[in-house]
mmCIF file of C-alpha atoms (C1' of nucleotides) in Angstrom:
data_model
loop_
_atom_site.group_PDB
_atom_site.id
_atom_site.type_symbol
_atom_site.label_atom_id
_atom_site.label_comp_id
_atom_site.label_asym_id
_atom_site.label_seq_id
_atom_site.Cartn_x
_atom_site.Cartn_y
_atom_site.Cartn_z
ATOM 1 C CA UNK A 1 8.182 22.032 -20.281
ATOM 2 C CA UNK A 2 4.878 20.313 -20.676
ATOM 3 C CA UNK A 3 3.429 20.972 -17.125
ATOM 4 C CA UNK A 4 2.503 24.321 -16.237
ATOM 5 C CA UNK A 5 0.891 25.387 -19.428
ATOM 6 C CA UNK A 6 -1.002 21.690 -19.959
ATOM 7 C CA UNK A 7 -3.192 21.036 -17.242
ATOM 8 C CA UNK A 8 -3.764 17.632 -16.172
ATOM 9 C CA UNK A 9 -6.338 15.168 -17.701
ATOM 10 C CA UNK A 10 -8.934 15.169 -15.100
ATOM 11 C CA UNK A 11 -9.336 11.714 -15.383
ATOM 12 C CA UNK A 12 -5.566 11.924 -14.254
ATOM 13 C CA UNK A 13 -5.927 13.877 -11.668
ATOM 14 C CA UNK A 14 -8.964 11.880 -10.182
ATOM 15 C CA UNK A 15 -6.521 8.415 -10.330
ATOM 16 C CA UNK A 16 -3.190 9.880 -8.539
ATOM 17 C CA UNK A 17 -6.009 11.697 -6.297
ATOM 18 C CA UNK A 18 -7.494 8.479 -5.164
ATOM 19 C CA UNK A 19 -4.027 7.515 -4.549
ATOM 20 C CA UNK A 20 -3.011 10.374 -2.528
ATOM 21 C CA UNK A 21 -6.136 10.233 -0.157
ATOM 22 C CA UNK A 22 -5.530 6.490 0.320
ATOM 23 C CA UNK A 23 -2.100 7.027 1.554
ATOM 24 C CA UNK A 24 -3.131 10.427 3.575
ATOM 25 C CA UNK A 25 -5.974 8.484 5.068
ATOM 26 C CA UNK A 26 -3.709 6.074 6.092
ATOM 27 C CA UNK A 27 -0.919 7.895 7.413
ATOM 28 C CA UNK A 28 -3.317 10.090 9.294
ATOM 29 C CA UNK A 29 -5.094 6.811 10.333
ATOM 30 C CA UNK A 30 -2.099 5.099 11.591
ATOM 31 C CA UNK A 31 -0.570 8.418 13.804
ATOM 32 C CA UNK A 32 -4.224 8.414 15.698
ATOM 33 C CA UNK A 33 -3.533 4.419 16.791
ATOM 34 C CA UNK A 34 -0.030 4.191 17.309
ATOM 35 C CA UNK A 35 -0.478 4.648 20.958
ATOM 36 C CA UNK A 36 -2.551 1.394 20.848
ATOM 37 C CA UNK A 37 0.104 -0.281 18.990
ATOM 38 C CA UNK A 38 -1.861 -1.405 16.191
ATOM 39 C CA UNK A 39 -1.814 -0.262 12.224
ATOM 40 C CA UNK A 40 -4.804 0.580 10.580
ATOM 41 C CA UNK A 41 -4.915 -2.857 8.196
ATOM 42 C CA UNK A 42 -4.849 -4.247 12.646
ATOM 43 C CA UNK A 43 -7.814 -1.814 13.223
ATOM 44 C CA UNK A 44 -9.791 -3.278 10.091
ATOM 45 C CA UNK A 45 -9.615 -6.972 11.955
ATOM 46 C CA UNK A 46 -10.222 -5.753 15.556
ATOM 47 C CA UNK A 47 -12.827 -3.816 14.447
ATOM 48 C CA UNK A 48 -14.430 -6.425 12.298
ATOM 49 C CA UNK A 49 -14.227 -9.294 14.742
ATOM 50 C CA UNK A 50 -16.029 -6.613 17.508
ATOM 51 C CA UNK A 51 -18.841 -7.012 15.518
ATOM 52 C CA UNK A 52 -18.670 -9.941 14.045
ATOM 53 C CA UNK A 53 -17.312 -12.672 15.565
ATOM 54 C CA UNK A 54 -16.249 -15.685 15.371
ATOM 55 C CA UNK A 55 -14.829 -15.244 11.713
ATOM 56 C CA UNK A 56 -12.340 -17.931 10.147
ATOM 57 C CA UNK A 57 -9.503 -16.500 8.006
ATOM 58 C CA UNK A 58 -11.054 -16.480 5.048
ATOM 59 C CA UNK A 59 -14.669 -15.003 5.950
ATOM 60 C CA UNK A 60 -12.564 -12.292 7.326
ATOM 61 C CA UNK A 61 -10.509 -12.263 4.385
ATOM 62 C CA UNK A 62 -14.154 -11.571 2.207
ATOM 63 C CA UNK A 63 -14.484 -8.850 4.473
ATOM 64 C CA UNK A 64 -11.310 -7.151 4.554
ATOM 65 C CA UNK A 65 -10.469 -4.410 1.983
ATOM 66 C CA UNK A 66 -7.186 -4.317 2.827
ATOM 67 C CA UNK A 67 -5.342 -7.396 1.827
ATOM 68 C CA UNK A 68 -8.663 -8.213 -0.400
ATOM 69 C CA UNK A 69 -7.598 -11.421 -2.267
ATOM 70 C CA UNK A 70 -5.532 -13.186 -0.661
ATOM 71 C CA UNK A 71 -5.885 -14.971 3.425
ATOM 72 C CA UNK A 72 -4.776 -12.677 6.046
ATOM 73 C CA UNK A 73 -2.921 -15.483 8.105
ATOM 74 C CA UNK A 74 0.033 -13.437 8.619
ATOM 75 C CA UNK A 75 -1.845 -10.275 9.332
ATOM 76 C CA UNK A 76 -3.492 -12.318 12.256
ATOM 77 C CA UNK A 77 -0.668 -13.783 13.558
ATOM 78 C CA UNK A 78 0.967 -10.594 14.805
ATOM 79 C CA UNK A 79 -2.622 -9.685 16.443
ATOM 80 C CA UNK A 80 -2.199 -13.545 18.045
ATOM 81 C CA UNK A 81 1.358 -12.645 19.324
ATOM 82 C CA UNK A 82 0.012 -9.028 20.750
ATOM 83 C CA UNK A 83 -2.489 -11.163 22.547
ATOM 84 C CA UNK A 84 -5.148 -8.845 20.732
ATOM 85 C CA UNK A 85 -6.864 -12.259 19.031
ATOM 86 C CA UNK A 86 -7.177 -16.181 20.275
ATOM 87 C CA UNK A 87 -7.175 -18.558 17.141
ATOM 88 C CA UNK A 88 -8.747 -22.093 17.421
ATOM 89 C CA UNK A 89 -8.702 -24.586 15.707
ATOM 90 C CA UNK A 90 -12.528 -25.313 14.139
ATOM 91 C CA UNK A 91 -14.784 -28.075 15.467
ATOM 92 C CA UNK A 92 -17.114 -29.200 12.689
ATOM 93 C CA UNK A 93 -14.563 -28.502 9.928
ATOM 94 C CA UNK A 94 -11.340 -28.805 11.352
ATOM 95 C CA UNK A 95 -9.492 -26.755 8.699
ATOM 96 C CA UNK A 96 -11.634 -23.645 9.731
ATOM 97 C CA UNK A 97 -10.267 -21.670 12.466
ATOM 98 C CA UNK A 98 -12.361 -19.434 14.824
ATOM 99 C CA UNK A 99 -11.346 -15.568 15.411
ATOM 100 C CA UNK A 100 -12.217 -14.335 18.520
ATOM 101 C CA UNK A 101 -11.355 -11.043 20.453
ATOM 102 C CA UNK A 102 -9.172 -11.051 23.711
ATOM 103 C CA UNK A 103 -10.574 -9.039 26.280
ATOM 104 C CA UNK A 104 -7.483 -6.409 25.280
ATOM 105 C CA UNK A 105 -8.673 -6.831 21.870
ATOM 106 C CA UNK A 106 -11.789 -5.352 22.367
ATOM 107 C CA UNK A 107 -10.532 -2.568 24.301
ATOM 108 C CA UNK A 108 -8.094 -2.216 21.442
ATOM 109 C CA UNK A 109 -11.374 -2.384 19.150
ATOM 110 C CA UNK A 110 -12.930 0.039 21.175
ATOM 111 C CA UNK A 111 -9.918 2.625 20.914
ATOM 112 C CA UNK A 112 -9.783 1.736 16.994
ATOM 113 C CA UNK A 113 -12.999 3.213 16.521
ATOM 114 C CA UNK A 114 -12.142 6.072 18.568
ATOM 115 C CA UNK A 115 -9.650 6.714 16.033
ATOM 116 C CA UNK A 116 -11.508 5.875 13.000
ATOM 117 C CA UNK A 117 -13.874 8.466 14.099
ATOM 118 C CA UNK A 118 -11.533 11.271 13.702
ATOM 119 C CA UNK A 119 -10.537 10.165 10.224
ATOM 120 C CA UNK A 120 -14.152 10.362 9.188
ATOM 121 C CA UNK A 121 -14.838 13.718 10.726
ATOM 122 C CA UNK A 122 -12.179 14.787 8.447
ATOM 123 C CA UNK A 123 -13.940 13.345 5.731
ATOM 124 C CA UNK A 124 -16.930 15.165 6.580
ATOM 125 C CA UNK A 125 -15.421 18.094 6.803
ATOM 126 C CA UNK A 126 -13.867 17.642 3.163
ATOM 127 C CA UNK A 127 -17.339 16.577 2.004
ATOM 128 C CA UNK A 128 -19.352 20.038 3.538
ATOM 129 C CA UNK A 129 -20.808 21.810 0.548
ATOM 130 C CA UNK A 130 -20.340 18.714 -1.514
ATOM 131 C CA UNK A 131 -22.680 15.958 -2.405
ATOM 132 C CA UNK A 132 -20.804 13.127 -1.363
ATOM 133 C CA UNK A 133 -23.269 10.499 -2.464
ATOM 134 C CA UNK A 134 -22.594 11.441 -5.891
ATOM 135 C CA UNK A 135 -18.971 10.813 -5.012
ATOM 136 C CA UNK A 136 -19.666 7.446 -3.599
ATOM 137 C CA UNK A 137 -21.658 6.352 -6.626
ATOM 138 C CA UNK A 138 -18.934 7.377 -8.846
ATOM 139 C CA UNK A 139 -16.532 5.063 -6.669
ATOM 140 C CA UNK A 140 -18.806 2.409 -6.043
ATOM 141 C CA UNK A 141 -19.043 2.292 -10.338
ATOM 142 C CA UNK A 142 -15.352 2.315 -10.451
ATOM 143 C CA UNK A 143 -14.700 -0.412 -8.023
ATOM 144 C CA UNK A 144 -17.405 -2.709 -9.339
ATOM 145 C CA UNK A 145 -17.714 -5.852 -7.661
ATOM 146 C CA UNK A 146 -13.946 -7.128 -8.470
ATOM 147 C CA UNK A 147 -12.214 -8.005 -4.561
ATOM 148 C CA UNK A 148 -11.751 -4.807 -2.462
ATOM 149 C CA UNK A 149 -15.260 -3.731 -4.436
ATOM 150 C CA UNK A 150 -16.891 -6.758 -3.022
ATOM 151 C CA UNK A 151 -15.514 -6.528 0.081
ATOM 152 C CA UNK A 152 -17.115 -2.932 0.996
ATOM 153 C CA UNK A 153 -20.463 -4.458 -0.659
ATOM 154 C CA UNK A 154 -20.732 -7.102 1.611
ATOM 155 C CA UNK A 155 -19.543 -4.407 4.116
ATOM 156 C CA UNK A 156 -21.958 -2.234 3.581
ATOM 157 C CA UNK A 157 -24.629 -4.976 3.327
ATOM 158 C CA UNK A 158 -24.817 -4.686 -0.944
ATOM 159 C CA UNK A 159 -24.096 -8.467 -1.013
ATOM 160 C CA UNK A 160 -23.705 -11.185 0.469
ATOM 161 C CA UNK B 1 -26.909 -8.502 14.157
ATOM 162 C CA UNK B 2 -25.869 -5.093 12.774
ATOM 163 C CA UNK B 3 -25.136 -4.876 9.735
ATOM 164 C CA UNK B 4 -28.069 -6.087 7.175
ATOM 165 C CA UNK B 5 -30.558 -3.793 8.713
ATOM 166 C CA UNK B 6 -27.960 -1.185 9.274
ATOM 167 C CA UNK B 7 -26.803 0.609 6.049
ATOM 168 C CA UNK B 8 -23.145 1.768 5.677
ATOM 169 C CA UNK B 9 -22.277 5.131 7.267
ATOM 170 C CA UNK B 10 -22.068 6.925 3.186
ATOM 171 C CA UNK B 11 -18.666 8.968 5.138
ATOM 172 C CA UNK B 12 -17.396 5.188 6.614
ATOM 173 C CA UNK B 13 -18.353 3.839 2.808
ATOM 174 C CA UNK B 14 -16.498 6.339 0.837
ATOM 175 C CA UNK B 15 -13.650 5.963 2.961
ATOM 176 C CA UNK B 16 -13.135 2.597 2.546
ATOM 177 C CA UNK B 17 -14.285 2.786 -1.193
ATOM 178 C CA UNK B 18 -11.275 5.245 -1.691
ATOM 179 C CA UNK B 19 -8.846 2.730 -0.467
ATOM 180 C CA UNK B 20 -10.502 -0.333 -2.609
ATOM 181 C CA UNK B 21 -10.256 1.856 -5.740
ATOM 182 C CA UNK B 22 -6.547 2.321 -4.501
ATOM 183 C CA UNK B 23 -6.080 -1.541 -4.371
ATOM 184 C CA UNK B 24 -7.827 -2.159 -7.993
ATOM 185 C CA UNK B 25 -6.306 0.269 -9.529
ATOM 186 C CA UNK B 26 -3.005 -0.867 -8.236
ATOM 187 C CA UNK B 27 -3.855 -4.036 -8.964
ATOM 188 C CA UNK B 28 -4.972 -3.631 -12.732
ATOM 189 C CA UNK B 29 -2.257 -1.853 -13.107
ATOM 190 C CA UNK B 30 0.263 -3.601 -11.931
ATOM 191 C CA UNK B 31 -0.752 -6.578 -14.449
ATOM 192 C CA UNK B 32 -0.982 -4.513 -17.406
ATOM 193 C CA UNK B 33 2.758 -3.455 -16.541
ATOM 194 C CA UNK B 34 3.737 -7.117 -15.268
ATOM 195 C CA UNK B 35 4.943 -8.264 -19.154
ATOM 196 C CA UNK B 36 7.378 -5.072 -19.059
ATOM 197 C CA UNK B 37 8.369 -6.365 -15.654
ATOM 198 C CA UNK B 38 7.599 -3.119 -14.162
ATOM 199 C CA UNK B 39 5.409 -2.324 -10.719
ATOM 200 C CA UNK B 40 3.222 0.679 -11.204
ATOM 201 C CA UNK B 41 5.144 2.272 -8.657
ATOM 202 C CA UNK B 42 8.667 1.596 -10.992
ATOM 203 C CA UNK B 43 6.127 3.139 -13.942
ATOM 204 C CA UNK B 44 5.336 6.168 -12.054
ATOM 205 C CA UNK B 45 9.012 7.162 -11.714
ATOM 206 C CA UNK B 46 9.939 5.829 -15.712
ATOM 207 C CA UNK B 47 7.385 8.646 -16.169
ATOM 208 C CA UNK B 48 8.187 11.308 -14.470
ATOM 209 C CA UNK B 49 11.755 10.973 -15.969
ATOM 210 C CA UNK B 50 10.430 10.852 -19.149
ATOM 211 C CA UNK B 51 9.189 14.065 -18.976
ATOM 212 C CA UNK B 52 10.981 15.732 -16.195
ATOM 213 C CA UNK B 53 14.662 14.539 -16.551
ATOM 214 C CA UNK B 54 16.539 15.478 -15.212
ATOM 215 C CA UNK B 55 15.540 14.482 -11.935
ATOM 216 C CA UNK B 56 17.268 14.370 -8.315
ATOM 217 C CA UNK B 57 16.346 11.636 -5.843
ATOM 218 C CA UNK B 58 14.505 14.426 -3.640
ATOM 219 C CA UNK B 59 13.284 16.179 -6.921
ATOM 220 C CA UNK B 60 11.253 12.802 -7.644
ATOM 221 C CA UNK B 61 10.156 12.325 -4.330
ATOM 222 C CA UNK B 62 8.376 15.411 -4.181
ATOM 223 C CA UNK B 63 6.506 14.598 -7.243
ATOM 224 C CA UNK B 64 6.060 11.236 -6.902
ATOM 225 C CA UNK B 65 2.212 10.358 -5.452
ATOM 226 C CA UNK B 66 2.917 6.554 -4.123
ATOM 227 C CA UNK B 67 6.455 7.285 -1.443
ATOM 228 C CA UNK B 68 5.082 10.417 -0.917
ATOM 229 C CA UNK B 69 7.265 11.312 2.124
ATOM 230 C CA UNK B 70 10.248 9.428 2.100
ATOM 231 C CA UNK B 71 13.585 9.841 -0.554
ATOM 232 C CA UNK B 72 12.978 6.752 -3.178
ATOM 233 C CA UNK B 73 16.403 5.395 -2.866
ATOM 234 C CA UNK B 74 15.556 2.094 -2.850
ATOM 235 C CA UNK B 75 13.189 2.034 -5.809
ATOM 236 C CA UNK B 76 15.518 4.181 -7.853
ATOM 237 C CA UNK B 77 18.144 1.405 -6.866
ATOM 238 C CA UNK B 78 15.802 -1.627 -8.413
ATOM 239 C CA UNK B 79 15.400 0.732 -11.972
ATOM 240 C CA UNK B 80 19.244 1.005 -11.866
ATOM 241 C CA UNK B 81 19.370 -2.550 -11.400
ATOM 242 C CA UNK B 82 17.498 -3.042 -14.454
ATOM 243 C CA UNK B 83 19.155 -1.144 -16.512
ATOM 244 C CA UNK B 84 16.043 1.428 -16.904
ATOM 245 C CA UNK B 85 17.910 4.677 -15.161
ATOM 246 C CA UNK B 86 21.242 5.987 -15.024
ATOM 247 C CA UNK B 87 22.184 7.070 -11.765
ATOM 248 C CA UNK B 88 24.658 9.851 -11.880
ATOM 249 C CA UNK B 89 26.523 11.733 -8.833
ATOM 250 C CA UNK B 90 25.942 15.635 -9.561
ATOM 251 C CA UNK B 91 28.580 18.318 -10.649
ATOM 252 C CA UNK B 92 27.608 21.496 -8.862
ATOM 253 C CA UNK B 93 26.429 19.902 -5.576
ATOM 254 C CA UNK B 94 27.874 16.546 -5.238
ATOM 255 C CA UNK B 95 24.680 15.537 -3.020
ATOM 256 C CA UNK B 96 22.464 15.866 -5.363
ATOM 257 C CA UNK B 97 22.328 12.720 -7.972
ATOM 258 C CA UNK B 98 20.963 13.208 -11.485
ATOM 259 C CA UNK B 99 18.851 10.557 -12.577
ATOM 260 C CA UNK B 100 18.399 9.944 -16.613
ATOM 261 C CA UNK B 101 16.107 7.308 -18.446
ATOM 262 C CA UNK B 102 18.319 4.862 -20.427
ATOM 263 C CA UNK B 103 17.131 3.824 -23.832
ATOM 264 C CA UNK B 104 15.775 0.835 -22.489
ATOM 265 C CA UNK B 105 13.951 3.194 -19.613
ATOM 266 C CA UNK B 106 12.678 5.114 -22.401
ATOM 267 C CA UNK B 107 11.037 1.987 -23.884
ATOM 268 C CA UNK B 108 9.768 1.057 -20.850
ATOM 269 C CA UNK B 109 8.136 4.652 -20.077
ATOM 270 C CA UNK B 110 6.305 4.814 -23.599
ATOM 271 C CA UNK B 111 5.110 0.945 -22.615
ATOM 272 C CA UNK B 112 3.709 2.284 -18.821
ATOM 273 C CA UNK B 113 2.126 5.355 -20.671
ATOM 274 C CA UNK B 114 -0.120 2.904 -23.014
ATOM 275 C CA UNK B 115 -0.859 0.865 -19.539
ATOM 276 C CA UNK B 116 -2.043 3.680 -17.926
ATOM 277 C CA UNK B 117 -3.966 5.046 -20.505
ATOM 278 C CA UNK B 118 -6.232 1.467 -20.568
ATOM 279 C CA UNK B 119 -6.644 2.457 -16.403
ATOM 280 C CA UNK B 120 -8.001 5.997 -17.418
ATOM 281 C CA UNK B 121 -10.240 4.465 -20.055
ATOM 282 C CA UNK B 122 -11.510 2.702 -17.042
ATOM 283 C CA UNK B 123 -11.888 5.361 -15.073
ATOM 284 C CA UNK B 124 -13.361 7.372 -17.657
ATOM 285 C CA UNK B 125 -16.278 4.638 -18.675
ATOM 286 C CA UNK B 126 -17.020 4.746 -14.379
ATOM 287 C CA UNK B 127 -17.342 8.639 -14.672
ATOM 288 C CA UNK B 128 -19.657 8.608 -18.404
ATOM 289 C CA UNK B 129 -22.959 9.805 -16.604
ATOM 290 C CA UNK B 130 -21.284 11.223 -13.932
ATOM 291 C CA UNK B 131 -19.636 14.844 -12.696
ATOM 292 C CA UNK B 132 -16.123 13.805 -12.328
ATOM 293 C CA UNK B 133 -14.972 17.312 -11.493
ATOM 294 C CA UNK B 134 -16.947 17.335 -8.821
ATOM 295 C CA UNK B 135 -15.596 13.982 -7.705
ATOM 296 C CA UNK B 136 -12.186 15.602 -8.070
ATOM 297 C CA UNK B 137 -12.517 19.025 -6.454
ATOM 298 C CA UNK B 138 -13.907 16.502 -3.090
ATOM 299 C CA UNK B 139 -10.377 14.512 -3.466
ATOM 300 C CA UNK B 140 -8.777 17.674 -3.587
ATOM 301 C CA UNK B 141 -10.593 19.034 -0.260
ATOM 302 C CA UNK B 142 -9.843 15.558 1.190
ATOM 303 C CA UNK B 143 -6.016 15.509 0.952
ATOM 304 C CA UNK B 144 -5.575 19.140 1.148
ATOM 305 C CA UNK B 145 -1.471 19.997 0.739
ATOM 306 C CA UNK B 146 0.088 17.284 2.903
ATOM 307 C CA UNK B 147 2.407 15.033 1.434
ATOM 308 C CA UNK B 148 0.571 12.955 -1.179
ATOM 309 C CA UNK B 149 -1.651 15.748 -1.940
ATOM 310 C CA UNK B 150 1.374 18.831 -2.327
ATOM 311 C CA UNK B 151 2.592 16.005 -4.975
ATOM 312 C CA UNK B 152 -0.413 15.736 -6.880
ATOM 313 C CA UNK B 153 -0.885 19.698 -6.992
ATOM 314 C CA UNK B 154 2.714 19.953 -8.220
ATOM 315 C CA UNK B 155 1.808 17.315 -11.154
ATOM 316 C CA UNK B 156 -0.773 19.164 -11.909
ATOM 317 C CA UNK B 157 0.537 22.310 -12.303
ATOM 318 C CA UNK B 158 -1.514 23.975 -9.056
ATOM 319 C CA UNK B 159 1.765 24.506 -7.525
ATOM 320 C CA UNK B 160 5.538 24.466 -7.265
ATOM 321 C "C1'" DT C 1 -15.650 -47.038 -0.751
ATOM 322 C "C1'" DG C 2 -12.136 -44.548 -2.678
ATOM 323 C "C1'" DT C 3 -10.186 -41.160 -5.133
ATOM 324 C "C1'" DA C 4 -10.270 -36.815 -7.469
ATOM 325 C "C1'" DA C 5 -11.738 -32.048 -7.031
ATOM 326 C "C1'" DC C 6 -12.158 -28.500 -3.937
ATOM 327 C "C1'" DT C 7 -11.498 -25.569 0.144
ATOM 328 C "C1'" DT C 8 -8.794 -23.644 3.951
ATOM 329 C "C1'" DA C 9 -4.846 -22.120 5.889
ATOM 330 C "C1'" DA C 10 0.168 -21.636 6.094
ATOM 331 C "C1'" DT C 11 4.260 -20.168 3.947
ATOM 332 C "C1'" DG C 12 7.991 -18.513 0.527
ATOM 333 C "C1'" DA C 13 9.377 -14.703 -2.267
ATOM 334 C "C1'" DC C 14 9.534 -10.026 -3.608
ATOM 335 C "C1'" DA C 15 8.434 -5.133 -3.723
ATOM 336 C "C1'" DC C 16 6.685 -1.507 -1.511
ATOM 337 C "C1'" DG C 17 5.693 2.232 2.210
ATOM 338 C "C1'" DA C 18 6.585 4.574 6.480
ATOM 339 C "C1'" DC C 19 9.609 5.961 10.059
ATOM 340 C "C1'" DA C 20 14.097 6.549 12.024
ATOM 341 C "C1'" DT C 21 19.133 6.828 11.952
ATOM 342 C "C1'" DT C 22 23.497 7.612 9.726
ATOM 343 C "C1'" DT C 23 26.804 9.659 6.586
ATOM 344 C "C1'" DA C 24 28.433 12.922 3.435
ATOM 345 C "C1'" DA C 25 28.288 17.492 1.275
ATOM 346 C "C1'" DT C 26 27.110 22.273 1.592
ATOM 347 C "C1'" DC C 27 25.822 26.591 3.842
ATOM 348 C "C1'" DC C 28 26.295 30.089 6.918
ATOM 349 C "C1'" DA C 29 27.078 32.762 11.144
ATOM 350 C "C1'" DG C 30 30.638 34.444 13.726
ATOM 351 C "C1'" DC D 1 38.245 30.510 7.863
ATOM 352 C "C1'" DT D 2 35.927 27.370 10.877
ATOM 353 C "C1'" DG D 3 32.427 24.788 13.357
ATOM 354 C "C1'" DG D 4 27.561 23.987 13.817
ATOM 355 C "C1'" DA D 5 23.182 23.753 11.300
ATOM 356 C "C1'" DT D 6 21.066 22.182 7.150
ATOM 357 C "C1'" DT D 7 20.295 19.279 3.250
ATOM 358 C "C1'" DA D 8 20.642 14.958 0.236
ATOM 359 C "C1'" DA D 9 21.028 10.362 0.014
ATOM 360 C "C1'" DA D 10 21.627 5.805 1.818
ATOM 361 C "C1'" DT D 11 20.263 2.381 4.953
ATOM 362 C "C1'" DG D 12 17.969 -0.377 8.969
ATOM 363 C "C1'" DT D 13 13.632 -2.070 10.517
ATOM 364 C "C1'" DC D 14 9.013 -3.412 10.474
ATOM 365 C "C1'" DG D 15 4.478 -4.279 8.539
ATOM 366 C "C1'" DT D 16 1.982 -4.870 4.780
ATOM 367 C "C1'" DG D 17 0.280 -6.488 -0.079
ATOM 368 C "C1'" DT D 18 0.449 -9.588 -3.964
ATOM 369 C "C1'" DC D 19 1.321 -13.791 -6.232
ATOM 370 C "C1'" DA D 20 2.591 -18.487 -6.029
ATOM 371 C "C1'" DT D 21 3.043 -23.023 -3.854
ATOM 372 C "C1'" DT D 22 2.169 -26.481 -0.376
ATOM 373 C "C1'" DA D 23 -0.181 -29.275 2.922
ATOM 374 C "C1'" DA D 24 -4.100 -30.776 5.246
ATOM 375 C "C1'" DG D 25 -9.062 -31.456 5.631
ATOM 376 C "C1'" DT D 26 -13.592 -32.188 3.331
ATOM 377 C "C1'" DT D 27 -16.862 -33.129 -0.337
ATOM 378 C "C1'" DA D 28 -18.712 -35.367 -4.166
ATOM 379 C "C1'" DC D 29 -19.156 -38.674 -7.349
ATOM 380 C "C1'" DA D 30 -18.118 -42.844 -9.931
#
DNA sequence: TGTAACTTAATGACACGACATTTAATCCAG
DNA sequence: CTGGATTAAATGTCGTGTCATTAAGTTACA
């Protein structure tokens, strides 16, 4: 009984909203690079390390916003066994390990971008009309500078 | 090289501001509910029951915002475990299962409900300042009807 | 120097979240 | 009334995502 004559708190609305566009996002995202074989939370390390490589686990890690706190060993390893990324062991501090890119990585980088592409025309397209700085203000307030927050910060060159 | 000079994309930000607020949100609440020993995806369904019950397994999947596609089986089957829902075959059409908050469900529903409400006080405090219905008429545009977003339009009473 | 604090990565455990397949119950066209 | 399509639920599989612990390497300080 409560639901069709109450409408919904917005500030409801706006939480399971944020919800439903991350898992939209990411459904959509993952359909456009399943013919590469990789997931998006994949895409965010091949497309990282394509532009900034060498990393060690945990500077990609600071830079992930998937899988913000913790390391992403095991999210590596699969791009290791796919042959996508080449893990070595570090040279000055030997419990750092250097990231790099396989040659099919970075056409598997390349085609990641491709796809991210799409997903942000769609964005776009949701944002015509709309003053979507406002919108990332409002999110950048919300997310503060608490993990994932940080993470598109440093992304975004906010912090360091 | 690129990215100090280089400012975000504001379309690339947002996107990948949406799915931080996702994680931080998930993650806030998911310790608020941890001394009930509920996830906030467990919450979401205690919830729905408490105001929808009766409720069959594909009844609560098409409300339900996080398993958006899929039949929640499986996280039904923890609740039952737990001793928070009461999983009953149906009487018309023996397909359909009728699920029912226990007392102890109950309990745990009016516990979620205060945990959420500290998120939306959260949310709220981000928007003071700020057009939030502006911010939510862009999520709407953004997930449209599919999946996620149908469930979030049902919830709110935009459709059935 | 030597040891305690710290950092980095690996790993165990558990609960999603998405997709696909299977099984059982119901519906419906002929 | 019957056999195929449809629907509801359960289940298999894989890849996260989070928290905790462990082990190894490095730093800092008495």
């Amino acid at each position: 009984m409560p639901c069709n004559l109450l409408r919904m708190d917005p500030v409801e609305e706006v939480r399971y909203l944020v919800l439903a566009a991350q898992r939209e996002g990411n459904r959509a995202l993952a359909a456009a690079l399943r013919p590469l074989g990789v997931t998006p939370a994949q895409g965010e390390v091949l497309r990282l390390l394509a532009e900034r490589q060498p990393l060690s686990l945990s500077g990609l890690g600071a830079l992930l916003v998937c899988e913000s706190g913790a390391n992403p060993s095991r999210l590596v390893d699969r791009l290791v066994a796919a042959g996508l990324v080449r893990r070595e062991g570090g040279v000055a501090d030997r419990r750092h390990v250097q990231l790099t890119l396989t040659p099919d990585g970075r056409r598997a980088a390349r085609g990641a971008a491709e796809a991210e592409a799409a997903l942000h025309a769609h964005i776009a397209e949701a944002a015509t009309g709309r003053d979507l700085d406002a919108v990332r203000d409002f999110l950048r307030a919300l997310v503060g500078d608490r993990g994932a927050g940080l993470a598109v910060a440093r992304r975004a060159g906010r912090a360091e």
